[in-house]
Short mmCIF file of C-alpha atoms and ligand atoms in Angstrom, two decimals:
data_model
loop_
_atom_site.label_atom_id
_atom_site.label_comp_id
_atom_site.label_asym_id
_atom_site.label_seq_id
_atom_site.Cartn_x
_atom_site.Cartn_y
_atom_site.Cartn_z
CA UNK A 16 -0.03 -0.17 0.10
CA UNK A 17 0.83 3.99 -0.71
CA UNK A 18 -0.89 5.34 2.21
CA UNK A 19 -1.52 9.24 1.41
CA UNK A 20 -0.99 11.31 4.28
CA UNK A 21 -2.73 11.20 7.44
CA UNK A 22 -4.41 14.80 7.05
CA UNK A 23 -5.52 13.60 3.75
CA UNK A 24 -8.44 11.05 5.71
CA UNK A 25 -8.54 13.52 9.21
CA UNK A 26 -8.52 17.11 7.05
CA UNK A 27 -7.74 19.23 10.89
CA UNK A 28 -8.00 22.94 9.42
CA UNK A 29 -9.78 25.01 12.47
CA UNK A 30 -8.10 28.11 11.69
CA UNK A 31 -10.36 28.30 8.39
CA UNK A 32 -12.44 26.36 10.14
CA UNK A 33 -12.63 22.85 8.17
CA UNK A 34 -12.58 19.45 10.19
CA UNK A 35 -13.27 17.36 7.55
CA UNK A 36 -12.38 12.86 8.24
CA UNK A 37 -13.32 10.47 4.61
CA UNK A 38 -15.11 8.08 4.24
CA UNK A 39 -12.57 5.84 3.27
CA UNK A 40 -11.25 6.19 7.23
CA UNK A 41 -13.98 3.92 7.44
CA UNK A 42 -14.40 1.85 4.87
CA UNK A 43 -11.15 0.85 3.66
CA UNK A 44 -9.47 -2.44 4.38
CA UNK A 45 -5.95 -1.29 3.83
CA UNK A 46 -6.71 1.58 6.14
CA UNK A 47 -8.47 -1.01 8.92
CA UNK A 48 -5.05 -3.36 8.50
CA UNK A 49 -2.90 -0.20 8.67
CA UNK A 50 -4.74 0.65 12.06
CA UNK A 51 -4.06 -2.70 14.00
CA UNK A 52 -0.51 -1.76 13.77
CA UNK A 53 -0.46 1.54 13.85
CA UNK A 54 -3.33 2.37 16.73
CA UNK A 55 -4.40 -0.91 18.60
CA UNK A 56 -0.48 -2.24 18.97
CA UNK A 57 0.81 1.09 19.73
CA UNK A 58 -0.60 2.34 22.38
CA UNK A 59 -2.42 1.67 25.53
CA UNK A 60 -6.19 0.00 25.37
CA UNK A 61 -8.20 -0.80 28.21
CA UNK A 62 -8.83 -4.55 29.27
CA UNK A 63 -11.10 -4.97 32.30
CA UNK A 64 -11.26 -4.33 35.80
CA UNK A 65 -9.10 -5.58 38.35
CA UNK A 66 -12.70 -6.98 40.40
CA UNK A 67 -13.36 -9.36 37.50
CA UNK A 68 -10.89 -11.33 38.77
CA UNK A 69 -10.63 -10.65 42.36
CA UNK A 70 -9.02 -14.24 43.69
CA UNK A 71 -5.17 -15.61 42.39
CA UNK A 72 -6.50 -18.36 39.08
CA UNK A 73 -9.37 -15.91 37.71
CA UNK A 74 -8.95 -14.31 34.90
CA UNK A 75 -11.24 -12.50 32.01
CA UNK A 76 -10.60 -12.06 28.12
CA UNK A 77 -9.77 -9.75 26.29
CA UNK A 78 -8.34 -8.20 23.01
CA UNK A 79 -5.73 -5.50 22.21
CA UNK A 80 -6.84 -4.79 18.23
CA UNK A 81 -7.15 -8.79 16.96
CA UNK A 82 -4.58 -9.80 18.97
CA UNK A 83 -6.39 -12.18 21.80
CA UNK A 84 -5.63 -11.45 25.55
CA UNK A 85 -5.85 -13.11 28.62
CA UNK A 86 -5.39 -11.76 31.99
CA UNK A 87 -5.38 -13.29 35.33
CA UNK A 88 -4.66 -12.77 39.24
CA UNK A 89 -0.92 -14.92 39.89
CA UNK A 90 -1.06 -17.88 42.02
CA UNK A 91 -0.03 -15.01 44.21
CA UNK A 92 -2.79 -12.17 43.47
CA UNK A 93 -0.27 -9.70 41.37
CA UNK A 94 -2.56 -8.52 38.10
CA UNK A 95 -1.10 -10.90 34.71
CA UNK A 96 -1.64 -10.63 31.45
CA UNK A 97 -0.36 -12.78 27.91
CA UNK A 98 -1.39 -12.69 24.73
CA UNK A 99 -4.61 -15.60 24.63
CA UNK A 100 -2.29 -17.44 22.48
CA UNK A 101 -0.73 -21.59 22.69
CA UNK A 102 2.65 -20.19 21.31
CA UNK A 103 2.86 -24.51 20.20
CA UNK A 104 1.05 -24.01 16.96
CA UNK A 105 -1.04 -20.45 17.52
CA UNK A 106 -3.88 -21.96 18.97
CA UNK A 107 -6.31 -18.78 21.25
CA UNK A 108 -5.39 -20.38 23.70
CA UNK A 109 -8.82 -19.67 26.93
CA UNK A 110 -11.84 -18.99 24.71
CA UNK A 111 -14.25 -18.53 27.77
CA UNK A 112 -14.78 -14.48 28.50
CA UNK A 113 -14.15 -15.45 32.47
CA UNK A 114 -14.04 -17.92 35.29
CA UNK A 115 -11.69 -19.06 37.90
CA UNK A 116 -8.92 -21.90 37.13
CA UNK A 117 -5.31 -23.38 37.98
CA UNK A 118 -4.62 -23.91 34.16
CA UNK A 119 -5.59 -23.17 30.40
CA UNK A 120 -5.02 -26.45 28.58
CA UNK A 121 -4.96 -26.03 24.99
CA UNK A 122 -7.64 -28.19 23.44
CA UNK A 123 -5.31 -29.12 20.62
CA UNK A 124 -2.23 -31.03 21.79
CA UNK A 125 -3.05 -30.71 25.85
CA UNK A 126 0.04 -28.21 26.87
CA UNK A 127 -0.85 -26.07 29.93
CA UNK A 128 -0.17 -22.80 31.68
CA UNK A 129 -0.23 -21.66 34.74
CA UNK A 130 -2.07 -18.20 36.26
CA UNK A 131 0.91 -16.62 35.97
CA UNK A 132 1.66 -17.53 32.55
CA UNK A 133 4.18 -20.46 33.19
CA UNK A 134 3.99 -23.59 30.74
CA UNK A 135 4.02 -26.18 33.24
CA UNK A 136 3.14 -29.19 30.88
CA UNK A 137 3.78 -30.18 27.08
CA UNK A 138 2.26 -33.48 26.81
CA UNK A 139 4.24 -36.25 26.15
CA UNK A 140 7.65 -34.34 26.75
CA UNK A 141 9.79 -36.75 27.37
CA UNK A 142 8.39 -39.19 24.14
CA UNK A 143 9.21 -36.29 22.21
CA UNK A 144 12.70 -36.35 21.11
CA UNK A 145 13.50 -32.77 21.03
CA UNK A 146 16.19 -31.18 20.40
CA UNK A 147 17.85 -28.89 22.61
CA UNK A 148 17.57 -25.93 20.46
CA UNK A 149 13.86 -26.79 21.48
CA UNK A 150 14.25 -26.87 25.31
CA UNK A 151 16.29 -23.57 25.47
CA UNK A 152 13.12 -21.33 23.46
CA UNK A 153 10.44 -20.48 26.04
CA UNK A 154 7.58 -21.95 26.32
CA UNK A 155 5.44 -19.24 28.66
CA UNK A 156 2.80 -17.45 27.35
CA UNK A 157 3.97 -14.09 25.66
CA UNK A 158 3.42 -11.09 28.19
CA UNK A 159 2.37 -7.80 26.81
CA UNK A 160 5.02 -4.80 27.67
CA UNK A 161 3.11 -3.06 29.70
CA UNK A 162 0.12 -3.45 32.28
CA UNK A 163 -1.44 -0.75 34.21
CA UNK A 164 -3.96 0.30 35.85
CA UNK A 165 -5.81 3.64 37.52
CA UNK A 166 -8.27 2.45 39.67
CA UNK A 167 -9.24 -0.64 39.38
CA UNK A 168 -9.23 -0.43 35.51
CA UNK A 169 -6.49 -2.18 33.62
CA UNK A 170 -5.18 -1.04 30.53
CA UNK A 171 -2.26 -2.90 29.12
CA UNK A 172 -0.14 -2.00 25.13
CA UNK A 173 1.73 -4.17 23.39
CA UNK A 174 4.14 -1.72 22.89
CA UNK A 175 6.46 -0.65 25.54
CA UNK A 176 7.02 2.57 24.33
CA UNK A 177 4.43 3.89 25.00
CA UNK A 178 4.34 6.85 27.72
CA UNK A 179 3.11 5.86 31.40
CA UNK A 180 -0.41 4.97 32.38
CA UNK A 181 -2.14 7.93 34.05
CA UNK A 182 0.25 10.15 31.68
CA UNK A 183 -1.68 9.07 28.87
CA UNK A 184 -4.69 9.32 30.95
CA UNK A 185 -3.52 12.82 32.72
CA UNK A 186 -7.05 14.94 32.93
CA UNK A 187 -8.94 11.63 32.09
CA UNK A 188 -8.51 10.25 34.99
CA UNK A 189 -11.08 12.80 36.71
CA UNK A 190 -13.29 11.48 35.15
CA UNK A 191 -12.99 7.57 36.06
CA UNK A 192 -12.77 9.05 39.16
CA UNK A 193 -16.27 10.40 38.19
CA UNK A 194 -17.08 6.90 38.38
CA UNK A 195 -14.86 4.69 39.67
CA UNK A 196 -15.56 7.02 43.27
CA UNK A 197 -19.20 6.80 43.81
CA UNK A 198 -19.05 3.39 46.11
CA UNK A 199 -17.91 4.05 50.02
CA UNK A 200 -17.07 0.02 48.98
CA UNK A 201 -15.09 0.59 45.32
CA UNK A 202 -16.99 -0.46 42.26
CA UNK A 203 -18.48 -3.54 40.24
CA UNK A 204 -19.26 -5.03 37.36
CA UNK A 205 -23.23 -6.04 37.48
CA UNK A 206 -23.17 -9.91 36.66
CA UNK A 207 -23.53 -10.33 33.09
CA UNK A 208 -23.08 -7.68 30.22
CA UNK A 209 -24.25 -7.14 27.20
CA UNK A 210 -22.72 -8.07 24.36
CA UNK A 211 -23.16 -7.87 19.53
CA UNK A 212 -21.60 -7.04 16.70
CA UNK A 213 -22.58 -5.39 14.24
CA UNK A 214 -22.00 -4.62 10.30
CA UNK A 215 -20.32 -1.06 10.97
CA UNK A 216 -16.70 0.07 11.66
CA UNK A 217 -15.25 0.14 14.90
CA UNK A 218 -15.87 3.86 15.12
CA UNK A 219 -19.16 4.28 14.59
CA UNK A 220 -19.15 3.62 17.80
CA UNK A 221 -16.81 6.08 18.98
CA UNK A 222 -18.72 8.93 17.44
CA UNK A 223 -21.53 7.74 18.47
CA UNK A 224 -21.32 8.27 22.79
CA UNK A 225 -20.07 11.67 21.48
CA UNK A 226 -23.07 12.36 19.44
CA UNK A 227 -25.34 14.53 20.96
CA UNK A 228 -27.52 15.55 18.13
CA UNK A 229 -28.70 12.07 17.34
CA UNK A 230 -30.91 11.34 20.12
CA UNK A 231 -33.97 13.48 18.93
CA UNK A 232 -34.31 11.60 16.09
CA UNK A 233 -32.07 8.20 16.53
CA UNK A 234 -33.86 7.19 19.02
CA UNK A 235 -37.76 9.08 19.69
CA UNK A 236 -38.88 5.49 20.37
CA UNK A 237 -37.35 5.79 23.32
CA UNK A 238 -38.04 8.67 24.15
CA UNK A 239 -41.76 8.11 24.26
CA UNK A 240 -41.46 4.84 25.78
CA UNK A 241 -39.75 6.21 28.57
CA UNK A 242 -42.65 9.74 28.39
CA UNK A 243 -45.74 6.87 28.47
CA UNK A 244 -44.30 4.50 31.70
CA UNK A 245 -43.80 8.38 33.63
CA UNK A 246 -47.76 8.58 33.25
CA UNK A 247 -47.01 4.41 35.81
CA UNK A 248 -48.07 2.31 33.05
CA UNK A 249 -45.56 -0.95 32.29
CA UNK A 250 -41.77 -0.29 33.86
CA UNK A 251 -41.89 2.07 36.21
CA UNK A 252 -38.23 0.49 38.64
CA UNK A 253 -36.00 2.33 35.85
CA UNK A 254 -36.86 5.48 37.20
CA UNK A 255 -37.64 6.83 33.29
CA UNK A 256 -36.62 9.83 32.46
CA UNK A 257 -38.20 12.78 31.03
CA UNK A 258 -35.17 14.15 27.21
CA UNK A 259 -37.56 16.95 26.97
CA UNK A 260 -36.31 18.29 30.46
CA UNK A 261 -33.15 17.90 29.09
CA UNK A 262 -33.19 19.25 25.92
CA UNK A 263 -32.91 23.02 27.18
CA UNK A 264 -29.76 22.48 29.66
CA UNK A 265 -26.72 23.04 29.65
CA UNK A 266 -23.65 21.75 28.98
CA UNK A 267 -20.70 20.99 27.44
CA UNK A 268 -17.33 18.46 26.31
CA UNK A 269 -13.99 18.79 27.56
CA UNK A 270 -11.09 17.10 24.48
CA UNK A 271 -7.45 16.29 26.06
CA UNK A 272 -4.04 14.89 24.17
CA UNK A 273 -4.04 11.59 23.48
CA UNK A 274 -8.20 11.43 21.67
CA UNK A 275 -9.48 11.32 25.25
CA UNK A 276 -12.73 13.76 25.92
CA UNK A 277 -15.76 14.02 28.19
CA UNK A 278 -18.96 14.99 26.60
CA UNK A 279 -21.21 16.52 29.76
CA UNK A 280 -24.86 17.99 30.91
CA UNK A 281 -25.84 19.23 33.62
CA UNK A 282 -29.21 17.16 34.21
CA UNK A 283 -33.03 18.60 36.02
CA UNK A 284 -33.54 15.07 37.21
CA UNK A 285 -31.14 13.43 39.48
CA UNK A 286 -33.35 11.98 41.86
CA UNK A 287 -33.70 9.60 39.12
CA UNK A 288 -29.88 8.91 38.88
CA UNK A 289 -29.28 5.30 41.30
CA UNK A 290 -26.68 7.18 43.48
CA UNK A 291 -29.43 9.97 44.00
CA UNK A 292 -30.47 8.76 47.38
CA UNK A 293 -27.04 8.05 49.24
CA UNK A 294 -25.80 11.35 47.46
CA UNK A 295 -24.48 12.46 51.01
CA UNK A 296 -22.67 9.68 51.45
CA UNK A 297 -20.65 10.05 48.40
CA UNK A 298 -20.32 13.78 48.67
CA UNK A 299 -18.71 13.26 52.69
CA UNK A 300 -16.12 11.03 50.44
CA UNK A 301 -15.46 13.14 47.04
CA UNK A 302 -16.54 16.97 48.40
CA UNK A 303 -19.58 18.51 47.15
CA UNK A 304 -18.03 19.61 43.49
CA UNK A 305 -17.06 15.45 42.63
CA UNK A 306 -21.04 14.56 43.74
CA UNK A 307 -22.93 16.84 41.57
CA UNK A 308 -19.85 15.68 38.98
CA UNK A 309 -21.24 12.29 39.74
CA UNK A 310 -25.06 13.41 38.82
CA UNK A 311 -24.34 15.00 35.71
CA UNK A 312 -24.80 13.13 32.33
CA UNK A 313 -21.54 12.44 30.73
CA UNK A 314 -20.02 10.08 28.08
CA UNK A 315 -16.25 9.64 28.17
CA UNK A 316 -14.15 8.62 25.85
CA UNK A 317 -10.86 6.50 26.60
CA UNK A 318 -9.06 6.24 23.36
CA UNK A 319 -9.12 4.38 20.96
CA UNK A 320 -11.49 1.63 22.47
CA UNK A 321 -13.78 2.18 25.91
CA UNK A 322 -16.52 4.39 27.01
CA UNK A 323 -17.07 5.31 30.23
CA UNK A 324 -20.77 6.30 30.15
CA UNK A 325 -23.13 8.03 32.68
CA UNK A 326 -26.02 9.87 31.09
CA UNK A 327 -29.43 7.30 31.08
CA UNK A 328 -26.96 4.00 34.04
CA UNK A 329 -23.38 4.27 34.89
CA UNK A 330 -21.64 1.89 32.70
CA UNK A 331 -18.14 0.49 30.12
CA UNK A 332 -18.92 0.19 27.00
CA UNK A 333 -15.74 -1.53 24.59
CA UNK A 334 -15.47 -2.10 21.32
CA UNK A 335 -14.23 -4.74 19.35
CA UNK A 336 -12.70 -3.71 15.70
CA UNK A 337 -13.56 -7.69 13.78
CA UNK A 338 -12.67 -5.73 10.52
CA UNK A 339 -12.87 -2.33 7.95
CA UNK A 340 -16.69 -3.13 8.78
CA UNK A 341 -17.65 -5.46 11.55
CA UNK A 342 -17.14 -4.76 15.71
CA UNK A 343 -17.97 -6.80 18.30
CA UNK A 344 -19.34 -4.89 21.27
CA UNK A 345 -19.44 -5.10 25.16
CA UNK A 346 -21.16 -3.68 27.62
CA UNK A 347 -20.65 -3.87 31.41
CA UNK A 348 -23.18 -2.17 34.48
CA UNK A 349 -21.30 -0.95 36.62
CA UNK A 350 -22.53 -0.02 40.29
CA UNK A 351 -21.17 0.44 43.68
CA UNK A 352 -20.05 -2.63 45.79
CA UNK A 353 -23.35 -3.01 48.56
CA UNK A 354 -25.17 -1.33 47.51
CA UNK A 355 -28.92 -1.98 48.60
CA UNK A 356 -31.43 -4.51 46.65
CA UNK A 357 -33.67 -0.84 45.73
CA UNK A 358 -31.42 0.20 43.85
CA UNK A 359 -29.12 -1.60 41.59
CA UNK A 360 -32.89 -2.67 40.40
CA UNK A 361 -33.51 1.18 39.39
CA UNK A 362 -30.06 0.53 37.64
CA UNK A 363 -30.55 -2.41 36.51
CA UNK A 364 -33.86 -1.52 34.95
CA UNK A 365 -32.75 1.50 33.25
CA UNK A 366 -29.45 -0.38 31.54
CA UNK A 367 -31.38 -2.41 30.08
CA UNK A 368 -33.82 -0.41 28.34
CA UNK A 369 -31.41 1.58 26.99
CA UNK A 370 -27.59 -1.08 26.88
CA UNK A 371 -29.01 -3.78 25.64
CA UNK A 372 -29.43 -5.24 21.85
CA UNK A 373 -32.57 -5.85 23.07
CA UNK A 374 -32.90 -2.93 24.90
CA UNK A 375 -35.23 0.33 23.60
CA UNK A 376 -31.78 3.03 22.16
CA UNK A 377 -29.14 0.08 21.69
CA UNK A 378 -30.17 -1.75 18.12
CA UNK A 379 -31.86 2.27 16.77
CA UNK A 380 -28.45 2.61 16.77
CA UNK A 381 -26.69 0.03 15.32
CA UNK A 382 -29.36 0.01 12.55
CA UNK A 383 -27.79 4.02 11.88
CA UNK A 384 -24.10 2.19 11.88
CA UNK A 385 -25.13 -0.36 8.71
CA UNK A 386 -26.53 2.06 7.21
CA UNK A 387 -23.48 4.49 6.84
CA UNK A 388 -20.98 1.67 6.66
CA UNK A 389 -23.77 0.67 2.93
CA UNK A 390 -23.07 4.71 2.31
CA UNK A 391 -19.96 4.59 2.66
CA UNK A 392 -19.48 2.22 -0.04
CA UNK A 393 -20.84 5.22 -2.58
CA UNK A 394 -19.01 7.55 -4.38
CA UNK A 395 -18.70 10.86 -5.81
CA UNK A 396 -19.42 11.24 -1.62
CA UNK A 397 -15.07 12.12 -0.32
CA UNK A 398 -16.10 13.98 2.80
CA UNK A 399 -18.44 13.66 6.01
CA UNK A 400 -19.46 16.88 7.14
CA UNK A 401 -20.63 15.35 10.90
CA UNK A 402 -17.55 17.17 12.36
CA UNK A 403 -18.32 20.78 12.05
CA UNK A 404 -21.26 22.11 15.20
CA UNK A 405 -20.15 23.32 17.82
CA UNK A 406 -17.07 24.99 15.72
CA UNK A 407 -17.29 28.62 15.98
CA UNK A 408 -17.85 28.28 20.27
CA UNK A 409 -14.41 26.08 20.97
CA UNK A 410 -12.01 27.13 22.83
CA UNK A 411 -9.02 26.39 23.76
CA UNK A 412 -7.47 25.07 27.24
CA UNK A 413 -9.76 25.45 30.45
CA UNK A 414 -13.29 26.31 30.60
CA UNK A 415 -15.15 28.06 34.08
CA UNK A 416 -16.65 24.82 33.94
CA UNK A 417 -13.27 22.79 33.71
CA UNK A 418 -11.94 25.19 36.15
CA UNK A 419 -14.72 24.57 38.81
CA UNK A 420 -14.09 20.53 37.98
CA UNK A 421 -10.26 21.17 38.09
CA UNK A 422 -9.74 19.74 34.88
CA UNK A 423 -7.13 21.45 32.46
CA UNK A 424 -8.61 20.41 28.78
CA UNK A 425 -6.99 21.35 25.25
CA UNK A 426 -10.50 23.03 24.27
CA UNK A 427 -13.93 23.20 25.92
CA UNK A 428 -16.72 24.26 25.45
CA UNK A 429 -19.94 24.66 26.80
CA UNK A 430 -23.75 25.46 25.32
CA UNK A 431 -27.15 24.68 25.39
CA UNK A 432 -27.70 20.78 24.95
CA UNK A 433 -29.60 21.29 21.76
CA UNK A 434 -26.30 23.16 20.05
CA UNK A 435 -25.35 18.68 19.79
CA UNK A 436 -22.10 20.20 18.99
CA UNK A 437 -20.09 18.30 16.85
CA UNK A 438 -16.18 18.65 18.67
CA UNK A 439 -16.77 16.01 20.77
CA UNK A 440 -15.05 13.92 17.66
CA UNK A 441 -12.14 16.01 17.27
CA UNK A 442 -9.55 15.21 19.68
CA UNK A 443 -10.01 11.15 18.37
CA UNK A 444 -9.28 11.87 15.13
CA UNK A 445 -6.64 14.44 16.02
CA UNK A 446 -4.86 11.15 17.97
CA UNK A 447 -5.97 9.03 14.59
CA UNK A 448 -4.49 10.99 12.70
CA UNK A 449 -1.40 11.59 14.55
CA UNK A 450 -0.56 7.85 15.11
CA UNK A 451 -1.19 7.00 11.78
CA UNK A 452 0.98 9.81 10.65
CA UNK A 453 3.33 8.86 12.76
CA UNK A 454 2.96 5.26 10.88
CA UNK A 455 2.97 6.32 7.69
CA UNK A 456 6.20 8.24 8.45
CA UNK A 457 7.92 5.30 9.89
CA UNK A 458 8.31 6.80 13.64
CA UNK A 459 7.92 5.72 16.47
CA UNK A 460 3.96 7.08 17.63
CA UNK A 461 5.30 8.23 20.75
CA UNK A 462 8.57 10.01 21.72
S1 LIG B 525 -1.40 -26.05 19.65
FE1 LIG B 525 -1.73 -25.32 22.32
S2 LIG B 525 -1.09 -27.74 22.03
FE2 LIG B 525 -0.13 -27.59 20.19
FE1 LIG B 526 -28.26 6.29 20.13
#
């Protein structure tokens, strides 16, 4: 391939009022291959929550791009992450999402590995007549290059050449805090998850959580159902929101280095948030400002593969690119450890309503993604026009809202909900372009 300059794909000329993304970014299989190499395999990627693997030998599987990863709690209680690939003939070793086992045994020829990735058995090794050169090489699972956690969220990198995780996250740590500090005893994944694939590019989901503009057209039926339920019929446990009240609220966005962004919205019906009844306790731990921020709607994107969404209910969404036109989603509802059954039920009903693949909102989004993917096969259009809203009011650096929260974003914007800014997607494409450009030029991703 002879790729064009990265700035051909992301035409970032904000001083001239232009921010355009080329449609090939979503549909070209060669671009997809390069994204795996230059983005997913060269930066930090979210893997799992630490408390998915609380005890020795617990494991959870994850992905870094197309690389299957096995995240384990070792017998010594440490967190480890290895390529989930048997070194013998390359079989994906552990086929399930989560569990606990002392030994991972390969289904093909039976090699076995312990929870620290060590090869503990090569079947029939004595009769194998292996040459000395074979005995001299490691048969253990391959550890990933970097592994680190922040507030119980585990990130990994296949490349050693990445900044420290805390540097990579920067002030986005605050938005992890706003999710992970909601419970006095920490946060946990509510058992189960929603998972589904859609026939569209991974960046459609990346954009979608930063896209308020679609709400009043894509999710009309969800809003209508909620309006009916507020009259007292049907699912009342979910404390149905009144979306009309939200549409007049103030909101905004902050963007940060390395492609991360948070979109926020003042929420009028704070009493419908499951942490509302325990807000005094929360306030006593995190202070008034942060407690108030926990009630706001927040959609945070941690480039390239994870979102913490807390606008209808708190959840972590990861997207796994499989092909240019195929993506797998996993959505985990997270909740305070030890919260009351009543609040847990309330939270779960809100989660199911919106985020389940059979919910009232997610299928509308995925139907649009698939329609976009079909549209991207068409010519002669080249550039999308979906990144311009709000460009006139973006300010460099922190605004007063950012200062109040104590974060220092690269750009800020504050505007009523119905201005529906699309600048919330710029940082991710800027980072996309930076990483792809470094790759095209044969340079390191991080200097
Ligand atoms: S491929 Fe795993 S033991 Fe052969
Ligand atoms: Fe949506």
